């Protein structure tokens, strides 16, 4: 269940927002001052923060700035004045979205859901990048162990073959020239020529492709280079 923090001094508004968010299965905390809100935001891991601009004590501008220094959580700022929203945008405080009061609670819920979906996609793709295993159809590349499997069967790869396959698989659907590949895998300072790339691609295909005449992974783009297809 996603946890939402509402920082809002008008209790009736805060309660209404909370009711609607709880109906959509969010868990909601309310803080009525800037200081309490800031402490709560920094002390717990909320999935999203709804922050009112005009607050007693520390105002929403300051709270937003302070949260941003420490946390990446999505912040949705609300204000009764359209001018304030323009001002917030201009200040570049790092708020993710802005709403002018009054807004309908269902609009608020829709925005919250949209931000959470977007944020989880961003975090999800960052995690996938760190993932040590690449799996595409029957091909599995274990980067940490430097092992390659085709339909569960391990294939023996030399160091350069492994680096080349991993390089292409990590950049799918992108066309690389033989020069690009040579530079990336062998380095500028290396001796040798780009025919080495052709030889290595041929060897890799023999290990991973079912039919090397009709490769399903590494495709030849005639006159240009190669592309790893997903
Ligand atoms: Ca207020």
Coordinates of C-alpha atoms and ligand atoms in Angstrom, one line a residue:
X1 CA 0.0 0.0 0.0
X2 CA 1.4 3.4 -1.0
X3 CA 2.0 5.9 1.8
X4 CA 1.0 9.5 1.3
X5 CA 1.8 12.5 3.5
X6 CA -0.5 15.5 3.4
X7 CA 1.0 18.8 4.7
X8 CA -2.0 21.1 5.0
X9 CA -3.1 23.6 7.7
X10 CA -6.8 23.6 6.7
X11 CA -8.1 20.6 8.4
X12 CA -11.3 20.3 6.4
X13 CA -9.3 20.1 3.2
X14 CA -6.8 17.7 4.6
X15 CA -9.5 15.4 5.8
X16 CA -11.3 15.4 2.5
X17 CA -8.1 14.6 0.6
X18 CA -7.4 11.8 3.1
X19 CA -10.9 10.3 2.7
X20 CA -10.6 10.1 -1.0
X21 CA -7.1 8.8 -1.0
X22 CA -8.1 6.1 1.6
X23 CA -11.0 5.1 -0.6
X24 CA -8.4 4.4 -3.3
X25 CA -6.4 2.2 -0.9
X26 CA -3.7 4.7 0.0
X27 CA -2.4 5.0 3.6
X28 CA -2.5 8.7 4.6
X29 CA -0.9 10.8 7.3
X30 CA -1.7 14.5 7.9
X31 CA 0.6 17.2 9.3
X32 CA -0.8 20.7 9.9
X33 CA 2.3 22.8 10.0
X34 CA 5.4 23.1 7.8
X35 CA 7.8 22.0 10.6
X36 CA 5.8 18.9 11.5
X37 CA 5.4 18.1 7.8
X38 CA 9.1 18.4 7.1
X39 CA 10.0 16.3 10.1
X40 CA 7.6 13.6 9.0
X41 CA 8.7 13.7 5.4
X42 CA 12.4 13.3 6.4
X43 CA 11.7 10.7 9.1
X44 CA 9.6 8.2 7.1
X45 CA 9.6 6.9 3.6
X46 CA 6.5 8.3 1.9
X47 CA 5.7 7.4 -1.7
X48 CA 4.3 10.9 -2.4
X49 CA 3.8 14.2 -0.6
X50 CA 0.9 16.6 -1.1
X51 CA 2.2 19.9 0.1
X52 CA 0.2 23.1 0.7
X53 CA 2.1 26.3 -0.1
X54 CA 0.7 28.6 2.6
X55 CA 1.4 27.1 6.0
X56 CA 2.0 28.6 9.4
X57 CA 5.7 28.7 10.3
X58 CA 7.9 27.2 7.6
X59 CA 6.0 27.7 4.3
X60 CA 5.6 25.3 1.4
X61 CA 8.5 26.8 -0.6
X62 CA 10.9 26.1 2.2
X63 CA 9.5 22.7 3.0
X64 CA 9.7 21.6 -0.6
X65 CA 13.3 22.8 -0.9
X66 CA 14.4 21.0 2.4
X67 CA 12.7 17.7 1.4
X68 CA 14.3 17.9 -2.1
X69 CA 17.8 18.2 -0.5
X70 CA 17.3 14.8 1.1
X71 CA 14.7 12.9 -0.8
X72 CA 13.6 11.9 -4.2
X73 CA 9.9 11.4 -3.3
X74 CA 7.3 12.9 -5.7
X75 CA 5.9 16.2 -4.4
X76 CA 2.6 17.6 -5.5
X77 CA 2.2 21.3 -4.5
X78 CA -1.1 22.9 -4.0
X79 CA -2.0 26.5 -3.6
X80 CA -5.1 28.7 -3.6
X81 CA -3.4 31.2 -5.9
X82 CA -2.7 30.7 -9.5
X83 CA 0.1 33.3 -9.2
X84 CA 1.8 31.2 -6.6
X85 CA 1.9 28.2 -8.9
X86 CA 3.7 30.3 -11.5
X87 CA 6.1 31.4 -8.8
X88 CA 6.8 27.8 -7.7
X89 CA 7.5 26.8 -11.2
X90 CA 9.8 29.7 -11.7
X91 CA 11.8 28.9 -8.5
X92 CA 12.6 25.4 -9.7
X93 CA 12.1 23.9 -6.2
X94 CA 11.8 20.4 -7.6
X95 CA 8.1 19.9 -7.1
X96 CA 6.8 17.3 -9.5
X97 CA 3.3 18.8 -10.0
X98 CA 1.1 21.7 -9.0
X99 CA -2.6 22.1 -8.4
X100 CA -4.6 25.2 -7.8
X101 CA -7.3 25.1 -5.1
X102 CA -10.1 24.3 -5.3
X103 CA -9.7 21.0 -7.1
X104 CA -11.9 18.0 -7.1
X105 CA -10.8 15.2 -4.8
X106 CA -11.0 12.8 -7.7
X107 CA -8.7 14.9 -9.7
X108 CA -6.2 14.8 -6.9
X109 CA -6.5 11.0 -6.7
X110 CA -5.9 10.7 -10.4
X111 CA -2.8 12.9 -10.3
X112 CA -1.4 11.0 -7.3
X113 CA -1.9 7.7 -9.1
X114 CA -0.3 9.1 -12.3
X115 CA 2.8 10.2 -10.3
X116 CA 3.2 7.0 -8.5
X117 CA 3.0 5.0 -11.7
X118 CA 5.5 7.2 -13.4
X119 CA 7.8 7.1 -10.4
X120 CA 7.7 3.4 -10.1
X121 CA 8.5 3.0 -13.8
X122 CA 11.6 5.3 -13.3
X123 CA 12.8 3.4 -10.2
X124 CA 12.0 0.1 -11.9
X125 CA 14.1 0.9 -14.9
X126 CA 17.0 2.1 -12.8
X127 CA 16.9 -1.2 -10.9
X128 CA 16.7 -3.2 -14.2
X129 CA 19.9 -1.4 -15.3
X130 CA 21.8 -2.7 -12.3
X131 CA 20.4 -6.2 -12.8
X132 CA 23.2 -8.6 -13.4
X133 CA 21.3 -10.9 -15.7
X134 CA 20.0 -10.1 -19.2
X135 CA 17.3 -12.5 -20.5
X136 CA 16.0 -12.2 -24.0
X137 CA 13.9 -15.0 -25.3
X138 CA 16.0 -18.2 -24.9
X139 CA 19.2 -16.3 -24.3
X140 CA 20.5 -15.6 -20.8
X141 CA 23.6 -13.6 -20.0
X142 CA 24.8 -13.7 -16.4
X143 CA 27.0 -10.6 -16.2
X144 CA 28.4 -11.2 -12.8
X145 CA 29.5 -14.8 -13.5
X146 CA 30.3 -14.1 -17.1
X147 CA 28.3 -17.1 -18.3
X148 CA 25.9 -17.4 -21.3
X149 CA 23.1 -19.9 -21.6
X150 CA 20.9 -20.7 -24.6
X151 CA 17.7 -22.5 -23.7
X152 CA 19.3 -23.4 -20.4
X153 CA 22.4 -24.9 -22.0
X154 CA 25.7 -23.1 -21.1
X155 CA 27.8 -22.0 -24.1
X156 CA 31.5 -21.3 -23.7
X157 CA 32.5 -17.7 -24.6
X158 CA 35.9 -16.1 -24.8
X159 CA 36.4 -12.8 -22.9
X160 CA 36.0 -10.6 -26.0
X161 CA 33.0 -12.6 -27.3
X162 CA 31.3 -12.2 -24.0
X163 CA 32.0 -8.5 -23.9
X164 CA 30.8 -8.0 -27.4
X165 CA 27.6 -10.0 -26.9
X166 CA 26.9 -8.1 -23.6
X167 CA 27.6 -4.7 -25.2
X168 CA 25.1 -5.4 -28.0
X169 CA 22.5 -6.9 -25.7
X170 CA 22.6 -4.0 -23.3
X171 CA 21.9 -1.6 -26.2
X172 CA 19.2 -3.4 -28.0
X173 CA 17.7 -2.2 -31.3
X174 CA 20.6 0.2 -31.8
X175 CA 22.7 -0.1 -34.9
X176 CA 26.5 -0.1 -34.3
X177 CA 29.1 0.1 -37.0
X178 CA 32.0 -2.3 -36.9
X179 CA 34.2 0.7 -36.0
X180 CA 31.9 1.5 -33.1
X181 CA 32.1 -2.0 -31.8
X182 CA 35.9 -2.3 -32.3
X183 CA 36.4 0.9 -30.4
X184 CA 34.0 -0.1 -27.6
X185 CA 35.4 -3.6 -27.1
X186 CA 39.0 -3.5 -28.1
X187 CA 39.7 0.1 -27.4
X188 CA 41.3 2.8 -29.6
X189 CA 44.8 1.9 -28.7
X190 CA 44.4 -1.7 -29.8
X191 CA 46.1 -3.2 -32.8
X192 CA 44.0 -5.1 -35.2
X193 CA 41.4 -4.2 -37.6
X194 CA 37.6 -4.2 -37.8
X195 CA 37.6 -7.6 -39.6
X196 CA 38.1 -8.9 -36.0
X197 CA 34.6 -7.7 -35.3
X198 CA 33.2 -9.8 -38.2
X199 CA 35.0 -12.9 -37.0
X200 CA 33.8 -12.5 -33.4
X201 CA 30.2 -11.9 -34.5
X202 CA 30.3 -15.1 -36.6
X203 CA 31.6 -17.1 -33.6
X204 CA 28.9 -15.6 -31.3
X205 CA 26.2 -16.4 -33.8
X206 CA 27.3 -20.0 -34.0
X207 CA 26.8 -20.2 -30.3
X208 CA 23.5 -18.4 -29.8
X209 CA 21.6 -18.5 -33.0
X210 CA 19.4 -21.4 -34.1
X211 CA 20.0 -20.6 -37.7
X212 CA 23.1 -18.4 -38.4
X213 CA 21.7 -17.6 -41.9
X214 CA 18.6 -16.1 -40.3
X215 CA 19.9 -14.7 -37.0
X216 CA 17.2 -13.8 -34.4
X217 CA 19.5 -11.9 -32.1
X218 CA 22.3 -10.2 -33.9
X219 CA 21.1 -8.9 -37.2
X220 CA 23.4 -7.6 -40.0
X221 CA 22.5 -4.2 -41.3
X222 CA 24.1 -4.2 -44.7
X223 CA 26.6 -1.4 -45.3
X224 CA 26.1 -0.2 -41.7
X225 CA 26.9 -2.8 -39.0
X226 CA 25.0 -4.8 -36.5
X227 CA 21.9 -4.6 -34.3
X228 CA 20.8 -6.7 -31.4
X229 CA 17.1 -7.3 -31.9
X230 CA 14.6 -7.7 -29.1
Ligands
LIG1 CA1 -2.8 26.8 3.7

